[in-house]
XYZ file of C-alpha atoms in Angstrom:
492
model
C 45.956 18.609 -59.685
C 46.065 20.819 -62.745
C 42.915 22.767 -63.395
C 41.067 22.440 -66.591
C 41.615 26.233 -68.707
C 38.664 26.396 -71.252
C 37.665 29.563 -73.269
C 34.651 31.667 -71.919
C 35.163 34.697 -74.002
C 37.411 36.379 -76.613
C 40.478 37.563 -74.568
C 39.398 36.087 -71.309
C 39.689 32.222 -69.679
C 38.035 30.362 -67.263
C 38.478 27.430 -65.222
C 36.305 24.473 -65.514
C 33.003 24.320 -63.799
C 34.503 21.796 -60.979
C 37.082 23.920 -60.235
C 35.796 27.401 -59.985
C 35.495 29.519 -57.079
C 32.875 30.593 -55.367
C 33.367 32.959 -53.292
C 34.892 35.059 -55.606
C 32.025 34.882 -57.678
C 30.118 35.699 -54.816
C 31.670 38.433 -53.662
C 31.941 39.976 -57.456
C 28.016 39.611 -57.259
C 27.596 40.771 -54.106
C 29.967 44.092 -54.691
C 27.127 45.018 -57.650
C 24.136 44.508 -55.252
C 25.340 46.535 -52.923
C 25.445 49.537 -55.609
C 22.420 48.743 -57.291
C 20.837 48.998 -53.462
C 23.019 52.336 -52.945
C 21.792 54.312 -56.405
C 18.045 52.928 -55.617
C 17.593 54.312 -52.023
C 19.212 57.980 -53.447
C 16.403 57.772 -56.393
C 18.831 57.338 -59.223
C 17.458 54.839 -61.025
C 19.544 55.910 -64.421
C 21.989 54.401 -62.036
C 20.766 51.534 -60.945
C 19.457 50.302 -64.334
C 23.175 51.037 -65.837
C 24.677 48.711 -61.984
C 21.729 46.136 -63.276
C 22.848 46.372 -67.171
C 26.557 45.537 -65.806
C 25.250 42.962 -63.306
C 23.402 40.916 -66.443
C 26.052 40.609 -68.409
C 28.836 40.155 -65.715
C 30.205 36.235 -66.264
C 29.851 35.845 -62.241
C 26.861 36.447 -62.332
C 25.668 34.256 -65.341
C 27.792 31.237 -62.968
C 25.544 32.019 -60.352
C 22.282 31.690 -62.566
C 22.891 28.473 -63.668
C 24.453 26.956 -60.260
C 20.753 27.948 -58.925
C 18.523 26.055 -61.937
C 21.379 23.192 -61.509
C 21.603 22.941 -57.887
C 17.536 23.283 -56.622
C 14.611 20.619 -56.307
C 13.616 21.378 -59.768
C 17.249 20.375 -61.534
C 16.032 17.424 -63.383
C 12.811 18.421 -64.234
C 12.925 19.840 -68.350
C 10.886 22.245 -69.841
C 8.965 21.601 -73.538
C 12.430 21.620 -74.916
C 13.410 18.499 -72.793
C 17.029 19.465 -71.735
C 18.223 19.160 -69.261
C 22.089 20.587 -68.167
C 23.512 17.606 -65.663
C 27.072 17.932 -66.647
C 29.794 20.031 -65.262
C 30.653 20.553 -69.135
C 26.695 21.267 -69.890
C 26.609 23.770 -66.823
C 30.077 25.881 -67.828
C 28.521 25.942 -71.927
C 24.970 26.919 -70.535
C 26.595 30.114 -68.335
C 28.567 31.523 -71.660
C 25.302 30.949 -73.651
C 23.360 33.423 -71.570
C 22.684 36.706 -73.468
C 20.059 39.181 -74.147
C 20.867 39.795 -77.796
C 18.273 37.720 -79.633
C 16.942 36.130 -76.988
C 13.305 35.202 -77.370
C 11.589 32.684 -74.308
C 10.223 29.536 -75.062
C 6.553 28.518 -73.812
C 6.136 27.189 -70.443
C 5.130 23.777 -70.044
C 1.787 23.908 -67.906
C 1.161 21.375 -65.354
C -1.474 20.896 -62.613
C -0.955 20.223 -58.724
C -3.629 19.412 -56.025
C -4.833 22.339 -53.829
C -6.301 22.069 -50.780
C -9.849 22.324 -51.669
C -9.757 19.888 -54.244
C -8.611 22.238 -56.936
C -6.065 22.141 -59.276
C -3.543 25.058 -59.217
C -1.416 25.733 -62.740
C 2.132 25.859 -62.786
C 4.511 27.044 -65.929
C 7.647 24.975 -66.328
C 9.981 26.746 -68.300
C 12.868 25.922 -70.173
C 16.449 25.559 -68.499
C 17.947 28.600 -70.488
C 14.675 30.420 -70.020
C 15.126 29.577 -66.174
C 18.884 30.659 -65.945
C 17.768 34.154 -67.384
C 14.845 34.861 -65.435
C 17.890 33.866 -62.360
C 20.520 36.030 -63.923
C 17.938 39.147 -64.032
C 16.568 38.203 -60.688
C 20.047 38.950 -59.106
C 19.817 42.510 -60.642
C 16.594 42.749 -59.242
C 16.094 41.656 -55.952
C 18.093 44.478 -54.623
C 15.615 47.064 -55.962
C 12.867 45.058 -54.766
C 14.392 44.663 -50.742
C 15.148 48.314 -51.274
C 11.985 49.621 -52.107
C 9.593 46.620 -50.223
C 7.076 47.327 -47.667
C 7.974 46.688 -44.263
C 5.248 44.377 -43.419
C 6.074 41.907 -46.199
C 7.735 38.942 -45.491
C 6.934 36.033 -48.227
C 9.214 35.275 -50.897
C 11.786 37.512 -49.640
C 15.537 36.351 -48.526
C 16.218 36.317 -44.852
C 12.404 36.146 -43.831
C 9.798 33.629 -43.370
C 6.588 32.609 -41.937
C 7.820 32.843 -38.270
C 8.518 36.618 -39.117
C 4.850 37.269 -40.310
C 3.382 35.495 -37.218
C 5.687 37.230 -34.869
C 4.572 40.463 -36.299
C 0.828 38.948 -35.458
C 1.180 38.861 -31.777
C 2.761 42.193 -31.447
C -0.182 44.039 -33.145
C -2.524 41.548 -31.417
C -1.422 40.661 -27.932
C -1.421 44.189 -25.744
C -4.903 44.657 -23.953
C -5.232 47.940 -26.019
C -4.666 45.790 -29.413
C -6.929 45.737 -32.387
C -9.472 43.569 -32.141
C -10.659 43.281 -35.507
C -8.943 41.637 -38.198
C -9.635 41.400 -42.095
C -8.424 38.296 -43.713
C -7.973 39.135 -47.432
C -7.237 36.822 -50.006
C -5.982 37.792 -53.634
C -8.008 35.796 -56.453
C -5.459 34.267 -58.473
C -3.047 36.676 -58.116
C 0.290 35.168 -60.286
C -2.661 34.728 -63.230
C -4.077 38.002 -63.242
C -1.272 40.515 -62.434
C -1.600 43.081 -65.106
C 1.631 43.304 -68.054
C 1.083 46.953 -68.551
C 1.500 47.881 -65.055
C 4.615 45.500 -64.619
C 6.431 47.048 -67.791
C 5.594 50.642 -66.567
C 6.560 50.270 -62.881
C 8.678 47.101 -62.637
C 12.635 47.974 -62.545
C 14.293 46.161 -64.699
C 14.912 45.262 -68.557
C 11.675 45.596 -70.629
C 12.565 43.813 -73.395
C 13.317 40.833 -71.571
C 10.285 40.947 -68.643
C 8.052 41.334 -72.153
C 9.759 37.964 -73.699
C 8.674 36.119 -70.431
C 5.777 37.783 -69.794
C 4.141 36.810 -73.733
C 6.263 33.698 -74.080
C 2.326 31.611 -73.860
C 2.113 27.698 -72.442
C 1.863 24.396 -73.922
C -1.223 22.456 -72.635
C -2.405 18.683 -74.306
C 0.544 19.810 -77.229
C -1.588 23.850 -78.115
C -0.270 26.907 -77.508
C -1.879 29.222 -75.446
C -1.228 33.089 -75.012
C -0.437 34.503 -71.841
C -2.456 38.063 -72.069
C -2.291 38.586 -67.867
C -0.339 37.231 -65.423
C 3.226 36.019 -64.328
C 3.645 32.439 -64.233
C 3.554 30.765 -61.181
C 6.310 28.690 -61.518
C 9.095 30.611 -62.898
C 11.674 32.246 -60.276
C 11.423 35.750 -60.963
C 7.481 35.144 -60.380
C 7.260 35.758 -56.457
C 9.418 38.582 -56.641
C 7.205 39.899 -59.735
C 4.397 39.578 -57.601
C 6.074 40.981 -54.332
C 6.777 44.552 -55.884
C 3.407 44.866 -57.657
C 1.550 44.470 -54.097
C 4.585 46.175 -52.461
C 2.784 50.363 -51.469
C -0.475 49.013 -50.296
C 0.832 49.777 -46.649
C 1.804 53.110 -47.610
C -1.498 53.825 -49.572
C -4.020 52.813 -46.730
C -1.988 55.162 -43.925
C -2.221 58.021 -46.893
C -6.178 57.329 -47.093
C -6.286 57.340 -43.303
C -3.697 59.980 -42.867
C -1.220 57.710 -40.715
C 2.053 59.643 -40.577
C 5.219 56.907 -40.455
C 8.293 58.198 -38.716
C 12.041 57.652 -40.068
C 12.534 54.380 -37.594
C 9.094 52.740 -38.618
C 6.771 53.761 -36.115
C 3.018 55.132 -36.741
C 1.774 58.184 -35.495
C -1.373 59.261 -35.352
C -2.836 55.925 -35.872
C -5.910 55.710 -33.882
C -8.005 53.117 -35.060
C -4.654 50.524 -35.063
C -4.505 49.945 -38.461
C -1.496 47.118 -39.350
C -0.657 45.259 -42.289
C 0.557 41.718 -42.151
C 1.637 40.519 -45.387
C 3.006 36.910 -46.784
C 3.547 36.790 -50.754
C -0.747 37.283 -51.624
C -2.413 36.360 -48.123
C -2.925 39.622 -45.861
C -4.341 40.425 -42.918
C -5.194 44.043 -41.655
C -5.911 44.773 -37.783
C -8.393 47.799 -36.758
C -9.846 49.004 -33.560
C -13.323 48.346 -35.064
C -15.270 46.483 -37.901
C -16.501 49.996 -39.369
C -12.769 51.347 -40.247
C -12.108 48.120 -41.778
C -15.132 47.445 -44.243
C -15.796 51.342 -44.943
C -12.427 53.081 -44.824
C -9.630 50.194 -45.577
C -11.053 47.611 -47.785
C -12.138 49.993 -50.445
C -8.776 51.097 -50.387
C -7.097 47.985 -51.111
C -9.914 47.348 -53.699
C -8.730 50.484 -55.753
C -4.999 49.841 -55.097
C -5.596 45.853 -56.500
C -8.038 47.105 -59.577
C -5.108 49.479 -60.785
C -3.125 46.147 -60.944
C -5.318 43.947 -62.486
C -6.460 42.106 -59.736
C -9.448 41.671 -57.210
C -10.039 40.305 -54.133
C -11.675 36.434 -53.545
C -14.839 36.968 -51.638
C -15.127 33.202 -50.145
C -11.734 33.793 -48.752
C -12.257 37.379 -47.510
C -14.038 38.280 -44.328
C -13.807 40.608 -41.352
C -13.155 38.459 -37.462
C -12.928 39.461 -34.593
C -10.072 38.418 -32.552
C -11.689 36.654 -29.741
C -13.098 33.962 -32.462
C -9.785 33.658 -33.745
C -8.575 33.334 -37.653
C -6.338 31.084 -39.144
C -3.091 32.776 -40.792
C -0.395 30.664 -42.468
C -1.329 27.378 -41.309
C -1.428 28.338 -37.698
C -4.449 29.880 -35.673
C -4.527 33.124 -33.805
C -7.365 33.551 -31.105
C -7.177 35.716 -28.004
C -9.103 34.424 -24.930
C -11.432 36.029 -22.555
C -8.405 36.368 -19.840
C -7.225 39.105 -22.315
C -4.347 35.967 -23.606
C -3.368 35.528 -27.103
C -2.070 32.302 -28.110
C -1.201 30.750 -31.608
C -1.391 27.690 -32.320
C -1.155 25.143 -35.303
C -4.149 25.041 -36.808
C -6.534 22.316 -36.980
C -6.137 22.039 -40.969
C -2.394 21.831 -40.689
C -2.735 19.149 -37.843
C -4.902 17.103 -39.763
C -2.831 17.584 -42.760
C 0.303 16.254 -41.018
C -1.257 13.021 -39.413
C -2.775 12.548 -43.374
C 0.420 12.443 -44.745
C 1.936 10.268 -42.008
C -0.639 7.873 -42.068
C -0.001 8.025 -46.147
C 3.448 7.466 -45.459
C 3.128 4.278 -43.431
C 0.339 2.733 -45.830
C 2.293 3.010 -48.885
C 5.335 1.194 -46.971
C 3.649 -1.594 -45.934
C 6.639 -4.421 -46.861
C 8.990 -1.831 -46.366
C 11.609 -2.032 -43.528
C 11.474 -0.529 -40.919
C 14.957 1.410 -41.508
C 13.573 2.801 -44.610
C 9.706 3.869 -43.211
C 11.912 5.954 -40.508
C 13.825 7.503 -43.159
C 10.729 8.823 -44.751
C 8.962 9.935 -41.530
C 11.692 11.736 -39.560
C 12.052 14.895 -42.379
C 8.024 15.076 -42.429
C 7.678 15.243 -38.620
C 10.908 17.494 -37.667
C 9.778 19.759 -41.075
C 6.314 20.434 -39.160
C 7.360 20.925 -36.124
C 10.352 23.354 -37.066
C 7.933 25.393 -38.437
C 5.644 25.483 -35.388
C 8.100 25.476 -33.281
C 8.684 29.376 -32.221
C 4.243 29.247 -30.937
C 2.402 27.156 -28.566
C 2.108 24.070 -29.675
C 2.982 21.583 -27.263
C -0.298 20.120 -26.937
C -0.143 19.496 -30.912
C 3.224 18.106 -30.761
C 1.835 15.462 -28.153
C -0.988 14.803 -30.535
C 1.280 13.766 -33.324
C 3.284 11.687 -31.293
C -0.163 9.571 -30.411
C -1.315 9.627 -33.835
C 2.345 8.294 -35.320
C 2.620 5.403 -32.090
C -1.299 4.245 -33.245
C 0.030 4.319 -37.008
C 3.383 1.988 -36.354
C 1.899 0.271 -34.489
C -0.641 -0.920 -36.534
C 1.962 -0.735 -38.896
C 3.424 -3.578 -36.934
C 0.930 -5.977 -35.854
C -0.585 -6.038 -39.619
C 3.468 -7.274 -40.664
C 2.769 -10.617 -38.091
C -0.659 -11.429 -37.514
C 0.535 -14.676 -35.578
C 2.819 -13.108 -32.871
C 1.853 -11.156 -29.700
C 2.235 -7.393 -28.593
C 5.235 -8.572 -26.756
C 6.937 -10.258 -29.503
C 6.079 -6.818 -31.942
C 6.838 -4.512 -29.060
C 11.099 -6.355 -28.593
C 11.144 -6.443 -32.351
C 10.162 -2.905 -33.785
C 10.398 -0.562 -30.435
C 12.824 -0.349 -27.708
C 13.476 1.679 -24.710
C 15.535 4.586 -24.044
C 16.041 7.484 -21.773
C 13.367 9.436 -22.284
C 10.456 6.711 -23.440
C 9.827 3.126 -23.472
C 8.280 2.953 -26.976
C 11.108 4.518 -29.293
C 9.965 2.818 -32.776
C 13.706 1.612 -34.715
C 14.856 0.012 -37.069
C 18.312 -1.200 -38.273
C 19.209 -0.445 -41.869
C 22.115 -1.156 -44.337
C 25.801 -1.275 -43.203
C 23.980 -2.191 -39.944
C 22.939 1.357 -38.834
C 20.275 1.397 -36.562
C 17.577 4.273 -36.887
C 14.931 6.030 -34.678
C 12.016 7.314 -35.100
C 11.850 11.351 -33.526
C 9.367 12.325 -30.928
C 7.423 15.494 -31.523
C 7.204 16.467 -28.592
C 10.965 16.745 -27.862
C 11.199 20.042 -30.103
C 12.151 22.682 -27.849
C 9.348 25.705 -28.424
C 11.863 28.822 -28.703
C 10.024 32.227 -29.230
C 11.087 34.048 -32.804
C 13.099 37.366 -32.912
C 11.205 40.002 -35.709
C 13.223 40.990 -38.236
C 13.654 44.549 -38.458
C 11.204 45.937 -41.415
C 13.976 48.244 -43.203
C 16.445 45.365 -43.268
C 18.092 44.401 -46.378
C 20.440 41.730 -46.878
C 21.501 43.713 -50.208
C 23.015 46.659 -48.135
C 26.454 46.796 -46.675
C 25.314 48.441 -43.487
C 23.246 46.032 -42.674
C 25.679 43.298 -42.498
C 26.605 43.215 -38.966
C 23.062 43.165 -37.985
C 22.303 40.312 -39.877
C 25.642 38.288 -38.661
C 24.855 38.744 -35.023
C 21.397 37.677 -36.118
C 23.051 34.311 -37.661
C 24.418 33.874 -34.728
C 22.017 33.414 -32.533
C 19.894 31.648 -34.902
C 22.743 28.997 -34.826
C 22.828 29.129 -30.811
C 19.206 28.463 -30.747
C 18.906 25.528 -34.006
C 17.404 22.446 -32.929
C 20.416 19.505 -33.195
């Protein structure tokens, strides 16, 4: 097959966008990072801004920016501009379009989703264009902000996750001569009240274009509206915005408390057991007593938040103490008077997860069975491969129960005439492991099953190592061999 040659520059040619490749592109990126992460950690940030400057306008990179808006959940969703870039021919025209000379961002287009409580949290849509450049500079970057991240942080950030924030739990709270006190701290609106003249005076990267995104305003019921504080929350240069301007409040509580850190990570001279467990703007700090936490730490992360705009929430901060237990990213840490810490889901995620399955099956009522399945089986194997690495057996069974009750009903509802003997040969069937395995046989006549909980094997979660970076070369083996054995361990 002959490849497509179009233009992409004055003196240069590319291949169309179905026929480009990758891992060049990739590795072109990649080569940059790796220098931008090399003149960071020696302090030269001339450097590093003049790596990032090359990185922004590098045509690999620009590829890379708009595969990401192209290829992610939010592809077909416009901003107030309504376009949308679907085509290969759309996607190859967008990536030469990208440049900083007169580039001015277009207002976000605000929309509202359901919180927990019943509140409505704001999200800024923007434009396709604006999204590719906010990618584009986010590739320059994220290595400065792996580089220079606190060790303790582990939301929004590649190559970490929830698992890695809960792990780091149980080793600060599981030795008999833990902490025992833990303060739960919440950030009040933290995306919508991040202060712009902190971010343009500390925040590595381009001014001129974190300024355009920054004071680009939103579009709510057809007004504009200024944006005076804040990074949207919905943009994706937004969580790592918000990572580096929380990124130091480690370092600043063991300067207060005169907590010396050693080259490999370790604390000395840290008496009263002072952590910090950090995911994106929900924190949790242990201590040896309540006193160190409400008189020495927590004015100390007042001050460090005030010189960043923001403040804590008071309903969602308070100091526990471990034997109550606190909930932490959906799942619930408590020891027990046997000196045991265990973690399990908690009971607002449990509830949330039978919710939505029960939602599931109502709004399927003349579906088939085939297609209910379908819908069900990512919901329940989503849930429990994120619980998966704590103890949650007992929860697992517990869903199981709750989904049986739900097809069932499900079921008997769909033939009010027949008996549980005719339902039970027509909608479940027996296998090796149980003799109510709900199926159903779909198009091309596939037959599908529904998953059991409580099959998910509970596998315990390997820490990251805090000065990891994905970004630096001499990390790479460390995180292969880490692949690795994720892979070995992935639940089929």
């Amino acid at each position: 097959m002959n490849r497509t040659i179009q233009r992409c520059a004055p003196g240069t040619f590319c291949v169309a966008w179905q026929f480009i490749d990758w891992n060049k592109v990739y590795k072109k990126v990649k080569s940059l990072q790796q220098r931008i992460v090399k003149a960071t950690r020696e302090g030269r940030y001339n450097k590093a801004k003049s790596l990032q400057w090359m990185l922004t306008h590098s045509f690999a990179a620009k590829l890379l920016a708009v595969k990401r808006v192209t290829e992610n959940t939010g592809k077909n969703t416009a901003g107030i501009d309504g376009v949308i870039w679907n085509t290969p021919l759309r996607k190859l025209t967008a990536a030469k379009s990208l440049t900083r000379k007169g580039y001015k961002a277009k207002p976000l287009k605000r929309v509202y989703i359901p919180k927990k409580n019943g509140k409505k949290r704001s999200l800024g849509i923007p434009t396709m264009y604006d999204r590719a450049m906010q990618a584009l500079y986010l590739l320059a970057l994220d290595p400065v902000s792996e580089t220079t991240a606190d060790n303790c942080s582990y939301g929004f950030r590649p190559k970490r996750s929830c698992a890695d924030a809960i792990a780091r739990c149980f080793i600060h709270l599981s030795r008999s001569n833990s902490a025992t006190w833990i303060l739960e701290a919440d950030i009040k609106g933290c995306f919508d009240h991040i202060s712009h003249k902190w971010m343009s005076q500390h925040i590595l990267m381009d001014k001129m274009v974190l300024k355009q995104w920054l004071n680009a305003g939103f579009m709510d019921n057809k007004r504009l509206f200024p944006t005076e504080e804040g990074t949207p929350q919905g943009g994706i240069i937004s969580p790592t915005l918000a990572n580096m301007t929380l990124d130091g409040l480690q370092a600043t509580i063991y300067q207060v408390l005169d907590i010396k850190t050693s080259k490999d990570g370790r604390q000395r001279n840290n008496k009263h057991k002072v952590h910090l467990v950090r995911y994106a703007d929900d924190f949790i700090v242990t201590g040896d007593s309540k006193e160190v936490l409400l008189d020495k730490v927590l004015p100390v992360i007042e001050q460090f938040l005030s010189d960043r705009g923001l403040q804590l929430s008071q309903e969602k901060t308070h100091i526990t103490h471990v034997n109550k237990g606190f909930d932490f990213l959906g799942q619930h840490i408590r020891k027990y008077t046997n000196g045991t810490l265990l973690i399990k889901p908690s009971k607002d995620s449990c509830k949330s997860i039978k919710a939505k399955v029960k939602s599931v099956v109502k709004k399927n009522k003349a579906s088939c069975p085939a297609d209910l399945i379908q819908q069900l089986n990512p919901i329940i194997r989503g849930w429990c491969n994120y619980h998966r690495h704590i103890t949650a057996n007992k929860q697992f069974c517990s869903l199981d129960a709750h989904t049986w009750n739900t097809t069932w009903r499900w079921a008997k509802k769909r033939h009010p005439n027949k008996g549980g003997i005719w339902v039970k040969s027509k909608y479940f069937k027996s296998s090796a492991t149980s003799k109510w395995v709900f199926f159903g046989v779909g198009k091309n006549k596939k037959e599908f099953q529904l998953i059991k909980a409580n099959r998910t094997k509970i596998v315990r979660h390997r820490l990251i190592k805090g000065k990891a970076n994905p970004y630096d070369r001499q990390w790479d083996k460390y995180f292969y061999c880490r692949r690795l054995i994720w892979s070995a361990r992935k639940p089929k």
